[in-house]
mmCIF file of C-alpha atoms and ligand atoms in Angstrom:
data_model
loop_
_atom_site.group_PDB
_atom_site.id
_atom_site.type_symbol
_atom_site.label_atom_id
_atom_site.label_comp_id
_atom_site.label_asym_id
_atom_site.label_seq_id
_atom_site.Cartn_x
_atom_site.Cartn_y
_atom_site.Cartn_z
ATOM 1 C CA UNK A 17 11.049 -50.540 5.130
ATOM 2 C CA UNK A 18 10.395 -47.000 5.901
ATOM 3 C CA UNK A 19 9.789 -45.949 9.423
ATOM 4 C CA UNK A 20 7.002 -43.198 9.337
ATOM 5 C CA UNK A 21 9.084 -40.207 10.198
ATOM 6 C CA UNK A 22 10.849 -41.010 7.164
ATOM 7 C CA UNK A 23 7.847 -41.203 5.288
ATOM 8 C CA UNK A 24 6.974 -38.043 6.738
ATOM 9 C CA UNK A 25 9.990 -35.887 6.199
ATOM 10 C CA UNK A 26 9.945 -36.983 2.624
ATOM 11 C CA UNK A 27 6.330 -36.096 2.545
ATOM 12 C CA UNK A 28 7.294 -32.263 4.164
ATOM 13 C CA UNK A 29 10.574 -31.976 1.242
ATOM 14 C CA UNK A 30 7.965 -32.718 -1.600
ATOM 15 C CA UNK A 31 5.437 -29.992 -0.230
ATOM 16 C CA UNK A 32 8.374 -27.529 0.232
ATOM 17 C CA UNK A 33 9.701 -28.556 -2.928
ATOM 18 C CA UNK A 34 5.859 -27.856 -4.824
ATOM 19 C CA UNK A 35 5.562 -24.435 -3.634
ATOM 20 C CA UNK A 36 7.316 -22.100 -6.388
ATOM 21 C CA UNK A 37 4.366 -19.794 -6.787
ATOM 22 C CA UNK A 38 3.146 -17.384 -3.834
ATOM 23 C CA UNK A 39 -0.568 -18.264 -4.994
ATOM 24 C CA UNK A 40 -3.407 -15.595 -4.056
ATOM 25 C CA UNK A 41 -3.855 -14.145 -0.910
ATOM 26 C CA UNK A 42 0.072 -14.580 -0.412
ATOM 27 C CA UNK A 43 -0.894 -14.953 3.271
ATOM 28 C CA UNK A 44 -3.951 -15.767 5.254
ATOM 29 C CA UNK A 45 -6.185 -13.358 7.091
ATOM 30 C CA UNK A 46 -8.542 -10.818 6.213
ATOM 31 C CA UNK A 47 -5.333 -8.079 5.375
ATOM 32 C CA UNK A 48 -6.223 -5.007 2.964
ATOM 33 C CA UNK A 49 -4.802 -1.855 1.361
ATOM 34 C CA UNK A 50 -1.134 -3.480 1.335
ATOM 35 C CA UNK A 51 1.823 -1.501 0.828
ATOM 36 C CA UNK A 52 4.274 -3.390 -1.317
ATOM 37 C CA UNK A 53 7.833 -2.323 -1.136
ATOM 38 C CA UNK A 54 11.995 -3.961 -1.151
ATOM 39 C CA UNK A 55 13.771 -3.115 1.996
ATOM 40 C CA UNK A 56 16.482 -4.604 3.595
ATOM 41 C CA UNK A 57 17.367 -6.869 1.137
ATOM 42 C CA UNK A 58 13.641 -8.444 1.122
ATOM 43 C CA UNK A 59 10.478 -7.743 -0.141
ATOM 44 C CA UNK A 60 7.810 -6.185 2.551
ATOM 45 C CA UNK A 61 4.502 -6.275 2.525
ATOM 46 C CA UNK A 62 2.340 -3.896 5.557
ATOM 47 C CA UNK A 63 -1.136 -3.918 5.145
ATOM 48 C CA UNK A 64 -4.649 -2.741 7.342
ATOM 49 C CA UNK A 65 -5.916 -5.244 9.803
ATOM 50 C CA UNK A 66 -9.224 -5.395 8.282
ATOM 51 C CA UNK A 67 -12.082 -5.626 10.741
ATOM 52 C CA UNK A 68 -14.470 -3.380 12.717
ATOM 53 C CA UNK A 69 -13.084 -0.087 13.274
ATOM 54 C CA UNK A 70 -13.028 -0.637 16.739
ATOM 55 C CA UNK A 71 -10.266 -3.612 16.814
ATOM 56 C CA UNK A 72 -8.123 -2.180 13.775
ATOM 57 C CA UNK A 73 -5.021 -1.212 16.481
ATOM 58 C CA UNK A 74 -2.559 -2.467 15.024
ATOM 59 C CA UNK A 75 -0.625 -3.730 11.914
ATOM 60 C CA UNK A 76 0.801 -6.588 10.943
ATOM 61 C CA UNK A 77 3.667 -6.632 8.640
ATOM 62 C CA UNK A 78 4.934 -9.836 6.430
ATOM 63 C CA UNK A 79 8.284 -9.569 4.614
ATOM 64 C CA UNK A 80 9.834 -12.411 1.923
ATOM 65 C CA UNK A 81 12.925 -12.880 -0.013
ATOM 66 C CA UNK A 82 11.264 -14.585 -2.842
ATOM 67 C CA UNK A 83 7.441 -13.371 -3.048
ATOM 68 C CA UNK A 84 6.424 -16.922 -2.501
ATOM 69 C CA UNK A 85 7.453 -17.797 1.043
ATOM 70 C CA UNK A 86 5.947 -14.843 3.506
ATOM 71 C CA UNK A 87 7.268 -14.412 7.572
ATOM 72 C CA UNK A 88 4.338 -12.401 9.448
ATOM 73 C CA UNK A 89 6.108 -9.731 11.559
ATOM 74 C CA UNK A 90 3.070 -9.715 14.136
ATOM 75 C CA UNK A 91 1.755 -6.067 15.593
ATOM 76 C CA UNK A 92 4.813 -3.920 14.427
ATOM 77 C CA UNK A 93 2.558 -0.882 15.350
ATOM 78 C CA UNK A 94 -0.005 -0.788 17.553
ATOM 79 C CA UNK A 95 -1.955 1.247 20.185
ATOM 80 C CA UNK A 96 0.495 1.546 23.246
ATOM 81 C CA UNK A 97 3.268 3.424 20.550
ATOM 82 C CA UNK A 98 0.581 5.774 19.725
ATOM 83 C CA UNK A 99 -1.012 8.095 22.334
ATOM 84 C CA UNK A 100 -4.024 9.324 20.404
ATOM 85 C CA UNK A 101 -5.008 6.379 18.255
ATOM 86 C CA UNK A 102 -8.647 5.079 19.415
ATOM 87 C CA UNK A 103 -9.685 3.328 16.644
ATOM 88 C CA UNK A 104 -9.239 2.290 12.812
ATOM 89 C CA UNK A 105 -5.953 2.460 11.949
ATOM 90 C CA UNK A 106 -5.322 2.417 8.464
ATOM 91 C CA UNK A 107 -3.446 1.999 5.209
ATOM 92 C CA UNK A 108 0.324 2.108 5.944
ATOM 93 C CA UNK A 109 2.739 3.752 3.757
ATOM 94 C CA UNK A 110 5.997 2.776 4.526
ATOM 95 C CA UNK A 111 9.731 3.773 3.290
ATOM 96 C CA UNK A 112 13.417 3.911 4.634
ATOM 97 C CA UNK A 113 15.885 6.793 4.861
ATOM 98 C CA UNK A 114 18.952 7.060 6.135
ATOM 99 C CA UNK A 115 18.464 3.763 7.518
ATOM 100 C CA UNK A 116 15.571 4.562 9.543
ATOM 101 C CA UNK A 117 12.102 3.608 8.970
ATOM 102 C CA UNK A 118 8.799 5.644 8.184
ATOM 103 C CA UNK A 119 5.563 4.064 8.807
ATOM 104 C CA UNK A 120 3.292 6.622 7.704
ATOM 105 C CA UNK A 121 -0.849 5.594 8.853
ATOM 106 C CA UNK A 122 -4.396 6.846 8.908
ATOM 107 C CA UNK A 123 -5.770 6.895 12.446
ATOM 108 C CA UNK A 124 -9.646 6.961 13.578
ATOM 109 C CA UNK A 125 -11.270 7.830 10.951
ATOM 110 C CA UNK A 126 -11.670 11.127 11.328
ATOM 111 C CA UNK A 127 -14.011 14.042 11.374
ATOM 112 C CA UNK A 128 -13.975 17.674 11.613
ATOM 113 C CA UNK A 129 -13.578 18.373 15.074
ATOM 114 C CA UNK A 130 -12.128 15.296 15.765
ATOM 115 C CA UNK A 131 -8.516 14.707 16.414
ATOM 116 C CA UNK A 132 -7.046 11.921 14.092
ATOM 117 C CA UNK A 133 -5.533 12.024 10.689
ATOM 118 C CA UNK A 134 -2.456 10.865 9.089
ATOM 119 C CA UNK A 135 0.558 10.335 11.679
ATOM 120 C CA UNK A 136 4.140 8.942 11.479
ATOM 121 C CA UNK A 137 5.525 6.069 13.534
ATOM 122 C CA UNK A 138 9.473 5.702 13.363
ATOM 123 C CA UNK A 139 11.720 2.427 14.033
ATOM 124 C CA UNK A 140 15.488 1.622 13.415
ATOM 125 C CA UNK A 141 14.292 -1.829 11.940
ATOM 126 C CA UNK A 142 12.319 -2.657 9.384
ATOM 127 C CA UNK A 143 10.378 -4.798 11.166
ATOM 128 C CA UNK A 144 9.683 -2.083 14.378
ATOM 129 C CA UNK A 145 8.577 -1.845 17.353
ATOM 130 C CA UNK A 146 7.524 1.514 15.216
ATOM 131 C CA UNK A 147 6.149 4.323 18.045
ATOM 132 C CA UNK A 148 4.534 7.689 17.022
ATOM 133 C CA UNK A 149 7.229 10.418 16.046
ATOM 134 C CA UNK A 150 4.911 13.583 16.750
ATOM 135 C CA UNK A 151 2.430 12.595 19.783
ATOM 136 C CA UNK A 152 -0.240 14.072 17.264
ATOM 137 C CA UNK A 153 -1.116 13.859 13.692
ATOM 138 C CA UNK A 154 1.202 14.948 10.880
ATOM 139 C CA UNK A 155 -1.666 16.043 8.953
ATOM 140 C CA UNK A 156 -5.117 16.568 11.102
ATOM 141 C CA UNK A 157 -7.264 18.993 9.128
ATOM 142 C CA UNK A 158 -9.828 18.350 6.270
ATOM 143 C CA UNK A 159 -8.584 20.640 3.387
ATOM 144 C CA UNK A 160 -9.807 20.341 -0.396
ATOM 145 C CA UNK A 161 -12.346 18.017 1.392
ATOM 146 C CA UNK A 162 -9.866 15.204 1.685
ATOM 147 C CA UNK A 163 -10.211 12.903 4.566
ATOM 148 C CA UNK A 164 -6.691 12.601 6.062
ATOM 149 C CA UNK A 165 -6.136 9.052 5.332
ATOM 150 C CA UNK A 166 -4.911 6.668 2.624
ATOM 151 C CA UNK A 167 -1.805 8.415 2.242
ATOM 152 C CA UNK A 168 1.195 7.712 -0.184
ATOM 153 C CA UNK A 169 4.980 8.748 0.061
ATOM 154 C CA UNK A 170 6.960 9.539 -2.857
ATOM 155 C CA UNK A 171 10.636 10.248 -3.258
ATOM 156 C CA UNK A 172 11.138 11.966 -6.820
ATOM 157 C CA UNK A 173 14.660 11.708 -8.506
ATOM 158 C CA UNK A 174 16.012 14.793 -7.347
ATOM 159 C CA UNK A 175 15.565 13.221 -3.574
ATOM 160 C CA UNK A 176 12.160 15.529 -2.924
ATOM 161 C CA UNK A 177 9.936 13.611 -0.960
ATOM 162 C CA UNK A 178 6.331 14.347 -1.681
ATOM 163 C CA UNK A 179 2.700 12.866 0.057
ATOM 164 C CA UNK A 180 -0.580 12.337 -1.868
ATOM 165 C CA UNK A 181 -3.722 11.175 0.421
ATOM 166 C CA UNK A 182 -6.778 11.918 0.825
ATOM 167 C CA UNK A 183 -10.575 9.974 1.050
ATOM 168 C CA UNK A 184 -13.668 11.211 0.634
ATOM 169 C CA UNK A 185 -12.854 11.359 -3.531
ATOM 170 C CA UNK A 186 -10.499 14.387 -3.527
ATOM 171 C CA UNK A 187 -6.443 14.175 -3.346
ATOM 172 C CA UNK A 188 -4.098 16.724 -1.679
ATOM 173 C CA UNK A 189 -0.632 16.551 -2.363
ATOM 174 C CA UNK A 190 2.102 18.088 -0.135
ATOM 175 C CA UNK A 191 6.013 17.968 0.152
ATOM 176 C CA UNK A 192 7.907 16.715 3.219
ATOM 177 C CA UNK A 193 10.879 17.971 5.041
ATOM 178 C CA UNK A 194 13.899 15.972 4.765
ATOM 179 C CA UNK A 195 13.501 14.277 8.252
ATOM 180 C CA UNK A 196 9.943 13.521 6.720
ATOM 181 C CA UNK A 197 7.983 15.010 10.348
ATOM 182 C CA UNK A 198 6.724 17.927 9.091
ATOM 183 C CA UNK A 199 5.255 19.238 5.945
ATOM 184 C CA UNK A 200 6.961 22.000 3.906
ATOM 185 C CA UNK A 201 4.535 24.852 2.006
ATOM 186 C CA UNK A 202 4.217 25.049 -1.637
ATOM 187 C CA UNK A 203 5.785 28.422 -2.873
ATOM 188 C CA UNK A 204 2.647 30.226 -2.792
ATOM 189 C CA UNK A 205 2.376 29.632 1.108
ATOM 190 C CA UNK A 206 -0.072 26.448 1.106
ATOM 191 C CA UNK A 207 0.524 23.649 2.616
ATOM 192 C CA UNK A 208 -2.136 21.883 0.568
ATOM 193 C CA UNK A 209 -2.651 21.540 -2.917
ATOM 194 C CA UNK A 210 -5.418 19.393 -4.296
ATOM 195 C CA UNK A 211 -4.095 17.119 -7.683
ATOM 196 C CA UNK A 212 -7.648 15.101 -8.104
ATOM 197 C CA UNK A 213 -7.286 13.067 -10.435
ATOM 198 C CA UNK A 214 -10.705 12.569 -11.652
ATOM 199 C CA UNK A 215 -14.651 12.849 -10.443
ATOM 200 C CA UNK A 216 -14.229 8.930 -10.150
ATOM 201 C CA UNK A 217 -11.397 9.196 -7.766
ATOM 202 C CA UNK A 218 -12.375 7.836 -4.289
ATOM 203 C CA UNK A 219 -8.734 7.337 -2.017
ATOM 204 C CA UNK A 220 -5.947 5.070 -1.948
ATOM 205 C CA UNK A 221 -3.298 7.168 -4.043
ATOM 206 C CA UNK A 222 0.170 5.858 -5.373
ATOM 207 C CA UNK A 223 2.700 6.978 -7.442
ATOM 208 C CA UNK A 224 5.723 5.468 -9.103
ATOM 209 C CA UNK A 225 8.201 6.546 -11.970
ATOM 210 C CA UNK A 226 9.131 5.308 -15.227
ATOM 211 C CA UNK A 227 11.177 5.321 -18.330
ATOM 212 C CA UNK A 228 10.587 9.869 -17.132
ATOM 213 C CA UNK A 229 6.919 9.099 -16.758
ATOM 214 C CA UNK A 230 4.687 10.002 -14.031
ATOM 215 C CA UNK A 231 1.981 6.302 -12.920
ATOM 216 C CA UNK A 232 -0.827 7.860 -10.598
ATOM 217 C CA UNK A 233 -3.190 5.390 -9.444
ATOM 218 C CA UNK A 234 -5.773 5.309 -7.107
ATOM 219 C CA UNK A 235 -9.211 3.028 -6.014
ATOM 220 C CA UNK A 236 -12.574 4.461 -7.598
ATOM 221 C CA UNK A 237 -15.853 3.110 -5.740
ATOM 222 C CA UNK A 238 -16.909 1.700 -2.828
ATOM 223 C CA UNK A 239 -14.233 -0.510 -0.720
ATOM 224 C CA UNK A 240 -17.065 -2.446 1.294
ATOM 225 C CA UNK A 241 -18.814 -3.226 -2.880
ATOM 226 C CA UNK A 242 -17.965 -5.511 -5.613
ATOM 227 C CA UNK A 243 -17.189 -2.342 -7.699
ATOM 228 C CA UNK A 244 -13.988 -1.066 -6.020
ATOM 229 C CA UNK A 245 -11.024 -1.314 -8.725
ATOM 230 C CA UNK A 246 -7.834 1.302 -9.590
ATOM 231 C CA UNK A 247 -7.647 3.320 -12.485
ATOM 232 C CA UNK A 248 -4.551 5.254 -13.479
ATOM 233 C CA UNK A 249 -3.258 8.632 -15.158
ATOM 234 C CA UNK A 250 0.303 9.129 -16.853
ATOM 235 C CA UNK A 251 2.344 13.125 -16.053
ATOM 236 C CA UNK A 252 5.403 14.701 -16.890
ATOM 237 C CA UNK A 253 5.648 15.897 -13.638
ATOM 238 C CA UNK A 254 4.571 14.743 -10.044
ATOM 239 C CA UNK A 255 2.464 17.656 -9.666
ATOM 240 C CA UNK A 256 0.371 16.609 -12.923
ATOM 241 C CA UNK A 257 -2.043 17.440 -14.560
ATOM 242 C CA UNK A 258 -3.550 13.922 -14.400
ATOM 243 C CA UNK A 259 -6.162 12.704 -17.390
ATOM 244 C CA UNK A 260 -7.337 9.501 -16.375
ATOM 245 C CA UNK A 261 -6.262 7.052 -18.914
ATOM 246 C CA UNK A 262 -8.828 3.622 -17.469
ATOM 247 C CA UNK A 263 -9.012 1.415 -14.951
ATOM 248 C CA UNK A 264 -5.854 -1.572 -14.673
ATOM 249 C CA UNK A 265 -8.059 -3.629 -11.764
ATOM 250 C CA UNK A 266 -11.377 -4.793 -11.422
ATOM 251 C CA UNK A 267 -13.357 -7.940 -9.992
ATOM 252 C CA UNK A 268 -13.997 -11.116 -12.452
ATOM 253 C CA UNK A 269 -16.581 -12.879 -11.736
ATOM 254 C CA UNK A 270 -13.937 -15.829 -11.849
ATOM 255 C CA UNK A 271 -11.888 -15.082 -9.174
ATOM 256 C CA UNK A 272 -12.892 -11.812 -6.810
ATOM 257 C CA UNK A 273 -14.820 -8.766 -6.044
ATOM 258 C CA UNK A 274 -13.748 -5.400 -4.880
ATOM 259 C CA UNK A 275 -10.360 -5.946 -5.969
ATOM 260 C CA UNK A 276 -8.332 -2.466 -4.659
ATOM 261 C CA UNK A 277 -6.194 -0.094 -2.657
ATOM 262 C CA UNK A 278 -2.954 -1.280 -4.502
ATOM 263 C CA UNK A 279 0.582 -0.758 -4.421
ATOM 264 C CA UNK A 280 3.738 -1.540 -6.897
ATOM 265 C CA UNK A 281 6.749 -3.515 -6.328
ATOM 266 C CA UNK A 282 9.429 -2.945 -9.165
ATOM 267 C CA UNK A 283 12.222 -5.567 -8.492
ATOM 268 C CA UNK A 284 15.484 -2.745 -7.985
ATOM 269 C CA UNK A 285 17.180 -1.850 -11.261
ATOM 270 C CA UNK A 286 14.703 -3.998 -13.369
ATOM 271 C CA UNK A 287 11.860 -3.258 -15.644
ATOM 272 C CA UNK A 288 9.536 -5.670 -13.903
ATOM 273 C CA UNK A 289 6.606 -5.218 -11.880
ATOM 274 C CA UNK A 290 4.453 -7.009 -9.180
ATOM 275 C CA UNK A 291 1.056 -5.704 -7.897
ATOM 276 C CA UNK A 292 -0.313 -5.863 -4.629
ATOM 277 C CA UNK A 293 -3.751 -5.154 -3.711
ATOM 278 C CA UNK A 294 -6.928 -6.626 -1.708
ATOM 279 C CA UNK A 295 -9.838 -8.529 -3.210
ATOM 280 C CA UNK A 296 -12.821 -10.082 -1.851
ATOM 281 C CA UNK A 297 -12.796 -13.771 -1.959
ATOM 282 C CA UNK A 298 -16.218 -14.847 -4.243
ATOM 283 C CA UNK A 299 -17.381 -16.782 -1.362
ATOM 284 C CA UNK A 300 -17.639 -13.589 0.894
ATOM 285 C CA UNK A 301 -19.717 -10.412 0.905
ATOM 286 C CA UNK A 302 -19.171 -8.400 4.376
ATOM 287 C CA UNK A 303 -17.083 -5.484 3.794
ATOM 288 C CA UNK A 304 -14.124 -6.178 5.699
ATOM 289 C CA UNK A 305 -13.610 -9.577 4.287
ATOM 290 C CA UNK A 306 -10.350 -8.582 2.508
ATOM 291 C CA UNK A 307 -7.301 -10.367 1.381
ATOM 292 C CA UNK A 308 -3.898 -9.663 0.273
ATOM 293 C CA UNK A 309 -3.343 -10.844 -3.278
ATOM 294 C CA UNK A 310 0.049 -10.678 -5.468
ATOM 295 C CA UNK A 311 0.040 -10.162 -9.474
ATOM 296 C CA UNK A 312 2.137 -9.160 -12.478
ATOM 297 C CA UNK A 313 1.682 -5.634 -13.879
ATOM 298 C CA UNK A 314 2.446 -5.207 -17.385
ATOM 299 C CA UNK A 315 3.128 -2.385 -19.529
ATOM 300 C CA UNK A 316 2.354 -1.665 -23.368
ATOM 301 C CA UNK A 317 5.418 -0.457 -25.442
ATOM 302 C CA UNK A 318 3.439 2.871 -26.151
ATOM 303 C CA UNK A 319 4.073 3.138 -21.712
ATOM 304 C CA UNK A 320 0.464 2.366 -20.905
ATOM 305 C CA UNK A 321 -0.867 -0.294 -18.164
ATOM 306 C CA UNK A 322 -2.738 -3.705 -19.742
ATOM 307 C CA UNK A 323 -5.400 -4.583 -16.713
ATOM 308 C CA UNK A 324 -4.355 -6.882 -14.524
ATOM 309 C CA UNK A 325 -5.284 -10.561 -14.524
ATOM 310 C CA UNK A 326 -5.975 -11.629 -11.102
ATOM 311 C CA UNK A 327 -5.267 -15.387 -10.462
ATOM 312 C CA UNK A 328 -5.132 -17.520 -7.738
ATOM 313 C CA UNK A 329 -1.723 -18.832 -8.589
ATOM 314 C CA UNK A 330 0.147 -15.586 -7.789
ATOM 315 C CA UNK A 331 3.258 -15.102 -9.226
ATOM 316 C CA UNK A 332 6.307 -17.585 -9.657
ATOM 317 C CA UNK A 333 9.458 -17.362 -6.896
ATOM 318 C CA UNK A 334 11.801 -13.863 -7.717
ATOM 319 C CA UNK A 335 14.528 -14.004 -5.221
ATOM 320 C CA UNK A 336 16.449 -10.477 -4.914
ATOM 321 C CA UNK A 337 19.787 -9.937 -5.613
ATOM 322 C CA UNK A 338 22.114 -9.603 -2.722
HETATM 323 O O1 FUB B 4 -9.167 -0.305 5.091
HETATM 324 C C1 FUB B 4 -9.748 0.919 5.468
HETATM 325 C C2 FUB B 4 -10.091 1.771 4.305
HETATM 326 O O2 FUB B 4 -10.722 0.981 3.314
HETATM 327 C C3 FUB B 4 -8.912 2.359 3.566
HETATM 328 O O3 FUB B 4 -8.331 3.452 4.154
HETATM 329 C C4 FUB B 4 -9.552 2.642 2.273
HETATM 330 O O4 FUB B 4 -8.652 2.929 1.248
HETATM 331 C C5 FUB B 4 -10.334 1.395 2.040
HETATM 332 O O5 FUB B 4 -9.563 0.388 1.457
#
């Protein structure tokens, strides 16, 4: 006869054996505007601690090798690495170069007069301790009326790093210096240049490339409604201009409301693509009751986006190459 640790251990290979999809959220918690990336030979995923501004201090970070099984990397950044951070610290953008590591984030929410913004937190690892690069915030003033927050690094082909953020429904873009700490002006002086997208743009920018194409997507409505979703444009050129082709996410009724903020995993050298973005759970209503979902993203041979079909399955296991 089986003794019950037997029984058990079989019992724990069967459920390790069932799980081959991530299913939706890929982890618990109420996590939102995730930045989806591949670093270090796994997939990372850093997204806002969402709750009341005044306890958003930190971020979490989760990383994978397979999309399905997810490691939390618990407070990677938080307060004590960043001098002038007081409260809600948002929406991390995060890249590597030269193997360091750039967390870019939004920090308290700010106001004219106030001192917050977009800063830059640095680490040799992946998964931190990241601390503030600057002691003050890369970008602190309101230009183009764009709230410095929500924003998005981009490294074009010819190795030109370029930022697009901005909240209160109007984008700036900007290019970065190499050591990406400082921002370099456009040749007619400003530092600044607004690439709005559309009147329905609200924040949460991204970019991506393909097959020579400029993606620029961003979250239109409310984040704290059931109306928040991402529509999309297609360039020839990072700069624009952007005509805002129609929206790739929304809320079903079936599954989720205020399904946003997004980013774009394409596995390295391969046409495919995952999307990561936050959704309300049907259940829920308050605004910060946001979680960290996982989907395919398709494209049309003509190069366009098919919407997205949220699930609660996820997607299926995709281990990298090494
Ligand atoms: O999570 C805080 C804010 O909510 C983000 O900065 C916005 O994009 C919205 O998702």
């Amino acid at each position: 006869m089986l003794g019950l640790a037997a029984l058990l251990c079989m019992g724990g290979q069967a459920q390790a054996k069932k799980k081959k999809e991530s299913g939706n959220p890929i982890f618990p918690g109420w996590y939102a505007d995730p930045e989806g990336t591949v670093m270090d030979g796994r997939y990372w995923v850093f997204p806002t601690y969402s709750a009341p501004f005044k306890d958003q201090l930190f971020f979490d970070a989760f990383s994978s090798r397979d999309l399905v099984t997810w490691t939390k990397h618990e407070r990677v950044l938080e307060q004590k690495n960043i001098p002038w951070l007081r409260q809600a610290l948002w929406a991390p953008a995060i890249l590597e170069k030269d193997g360091r590591y750039y967390l870019f984030f939004g920090a308290n929410d700010v106001h004219e007069g106030e001192i917050g913004g977009i800063g830059v937190a640095v680490s040799d690892k992946p998964e931190g301790p990241y601390k503030d690069a600057l002691g003050r915030p890369l970008i602190g003033e309101i230009v183009n009326g764009a709230q410095p927050i929500d924003q998005f690094v981009f490294r074009d082909d010819d190795g030109q790093y370029y930022m697009y953020y901005g909240g209160w429904r109007h984008c700036n873009m900007c290019k970065l210096s190499d050591d990406l700490l400082s921002i370099v002006p456009w040749e007619d002086g400003q530092k600044f240049h607004e690439v709005t997208p559309s009147e329905s743009y609200v924040e949460g920018p991204f970019m991506m490339k393909r097959g020579g194409k400029y993606y620029f997507m961003w979250s239109e409505g409310g984040w704290t409604g059931p109306d928040y979703c991402v529509a999309y444009a297609i360039a020839d050129s990072p700069k624009g201009p952007f005509r805002r082709i129609g929206k790739i996410l929304q809320q079903d009724p079936e599954v989720a409301t205020g399904a946003g903020h997004h980013s774009v995993i394409q596995v390295p050298g391969k046409d495919e693509y995952y999307i990561i973005y936050h959704r309300r759970p049907l259940s829920e209503t308050d605004g910060n009751s946001r979680v960290t979902c996982i989907d395919r993203l398709h494209f049309n041979a003509d190069g366009t986006i098919r919407p997205v079909k949220m699930t609660f399955t996820g997607v299926k296991a995709r281990k990298l190459r090494k």
